[in-house]
Amino acid sequence: MEVLAEYSTNGTHKIAGQDFYSKEHADLAETVSTILPQNFKTFFINSGAEAVENAIKIAYRKMGPLPGISCLGAFHGRTLGALSFTSSRTSTQVQLSRTCSQKDQVLRKRR
């Protein structure tokens, strides 16, 4: 009961995969907010694939279907949307989404 009482008084800082308030995450969100523009919010997630999926969703909601941009040799995750952008191996390349069917490849400098 103490945890629930603390959670209800401290507010909610949504973090993927966590259902309860975390002072450390709230402190980090507060610190990050000091360097972001005022309109920006933070949302902590678990992986790069989740970041790619959320970026695809945001872009689609704001602008509709678009060609994607990815890097040659890059791996963007194993989720449906992220796989449609990857170019790391033939076995992981798929064209699964109409919103992700066109790719503009950005060449990275190879050292």
Short mmCIF file of C-alpha atoms in Angstrom, two decimals:
data_model
loop_
_atom_site.label_atom_id
_atom_site.label_comp_id
_atom_site.label_asym_id
_atom_site.label_seq_id
_atom_site.Cartn_x
_atom_site.Cartn_y
_atom_site.Cartn_z
CA MET A 1 0.00 0.00 0.00
CA GLU A 2 2.87 2.39 0.72
CA VAL A 3 4.17 2.02 -2.84
CA LEU A 4 0.74 2.78 -4.29
CA ALA A 5 0.34 5.80 -2.02
CA GLU A 6 3.77 7.13 -3.05
CA TYR A 7 2.99 6.53 -6.71
CA SER A 8 -0.28 8.43 -6.51
CA THR A 9 1.32 11.45 -4.82
CA ASN A 10 4.42 11.63 -7.02
CA GLY A 11 2.62 11.72 -10.33
CA THR A 12 3.15 9.51 -13.32
CA HIS A 13 6.23 9.41 -15.48
CA LYS A 14 5.48 6.82 -18.13
CA ILE A 15 8.39 4.62 -19.01
CA ALA A 16 7.98 1.63 -21.32
CA GLY A 17 7.95 -1.61 -19.38
CA GLN A 18 7.46 0.02 -15.98
CA ASP A 19 4.15 0.34 -14.23
CA PHE A 20 5.27 2.20 -11.13
CA TYR A 21 6.86 5.52 -10.33
CA SER A 22 10.66 5.59 -10.29
CA LYS A 23 12.43 8.53 -8.68
CA GLU A 24 15.54 7.88 -10.78
CA HIS A 25 13.62 8.02 -14.05
CA ALA A 26 11.68 11.08 -12.94
CA ASP A 27 14.96 12.80 -12.02
CA LEU A 28 16.46 11.88 -15.39
CA ALA A 29 13.38 13.19 -17.23
CA GLU A 30 13.65 16.44 -15.27
CA THR A 31 17.35 16.78 -16.13
CA VAL A 32 16.74 16.06 -19.82
CA SER A 33 13.93 18.63 -19.87
CA THR A 34 16.40 21.38 -18.94
CA ILE A 35 18.21 20.99 -22.27
CA LEU A 36 15.17 20.42 -24.52
CA PRO A 37 12.91 23.08 -26.02
CA GLN A 38 9.89 23.81 -23.81
CA ASN A 39 7.40 21.92 -26.00
CA PHE A 40 9.35 18.64 -25.90
CA LYS A 41 8.55 15.71 -23.62
CA THR A 42 10.56 12.63 -22.72
CA PHE A 43 9.48 9.03 -23.03
CA PHE A 44 12.00 6.36 -22.10
CA ILE A 45 11.88 3.10 -24.02
CA ASN A 46 13.71 -0.21 -23.90
CA SER A 47 15.46 -0.58 -27.24
CA GLY A 48 16.53 0.96 -30.52
CA ALA A 49 13.85 -1.05 -32.33
CA GLU A 50 11.20 0.61 -30.16
CA ALA A 51 12.73 4.00 -30.98
CA VAL A 52 12.55 3.23 -34.71
CA GLU A 53 8.94 2.00 -34.44
CA ASN A 54 7.91 5.14 -32.57
CA ALA A 55 9.69 7.38 -35.09
CA ILE A 56 7.82 5.62 -37.93
CA LYS A 57 4.49 6.07 -36.12
CA ILE A 58 5.13 9.75 -35.41
CA ALA A 59 6.20 10.46 -39.00
CA TYR A 60 3.18 8.58 -40.39
CA ARG A 61 0.73 10.39 -38.11
CA LYS A 62 2.18 13.80 -38.95
CA MET A 63 2.80 13.38 -42.69
CA GLY A 64 1.22 10.16 -43.94
CA PRO A 65 3.10 7.52 -45.97
CA LEU A 66 6.65 8.56 -46.79
CA PRO A 67 9.73 6.96 -48.25
CA GLY A 68 12.11 5.97 -45.49
CA ILE A 69 15.72 6.86 -44.98
CA SER A 70 18.17 4.31 -43.65
CA CYS A 71 21.92 3.75 -43.66
CA LEU A 72 23.67 1.10 -45.72
CA GLY A 73 24.99 -1.61 -43.45
CA ALA A 74 22.79 -0.43 -40.58
CA PHE A 75 20.53 -2.64 -38.52
CA HIS A 76 17.45 -0.90 -37.13
CA GLY A 77 15.84 -3.72 -35.11
CA ARG A 78 13.74 -6.87 -35.48
CA THR A 79 10.27 -5.32 -35.36
CA LEU A 80 8.08 -5.25 -38.47
CA GLY A 81 8.68 -1.61 -39.35
CA ALA A 82 12.36 -1.61 -38.39
CA LEU A 83 13.05 -4.71 -40.50
CA SER A 84 11.62 -3.01 -43.56
CA PHE A 85 14.30 -0.31 -43.22
CA THR A 86 17.32 -2.50 -42.54
CA SER A 87 20.04 -3.27 -45.05
CA SER A 88 22.39 -5.25 -42.84
CA ARG A 89 21.77 -8.75 -44.23
CA THR A 90 19.69 -10.16 -47.04
CA SER A 91 18.04 -12.58 -44.62
CA THR A 92 16.63 -9.73 -42.53
CA GLN A 93 15.52 -7.47 -45.37
CA VAL A 94 11.78 -7.51 -45.88
CA GLN A 95 9.30 -5.25 -47.61
CA LEU A 96 6.41 -5.62 -45.19
CA SER A 97 4.83 -2.20 -45.01
CA ARG A 98 3.58 0.11 -47.74
CA THR A 99 4.79 3.07 -45.70
CA CYS A 100 8.29 1.59 -45.66
CA SER A 101 8.51 0.17 -49.18
CA GLN A 102 10.78 2.86 -50.63
CA LYS A 103 14.22 3.38 -49.19
CA ASP A 104 16.62 6.22 -49.74
CA GLN A 105 19.97 4.78 -48.76
CA VAL A 106 22.35 7.09 -47.01
CA LEU A 107 25.95 6.04 -47.42
CA ARG A 108 28.07 6.14 -44.32
CA LYS A 109 31.78 6.79 -44.57
CA ARG A 110 33.68 3.58 -44.13
CA ARG A 111 36.92 3.78 -42.20
#
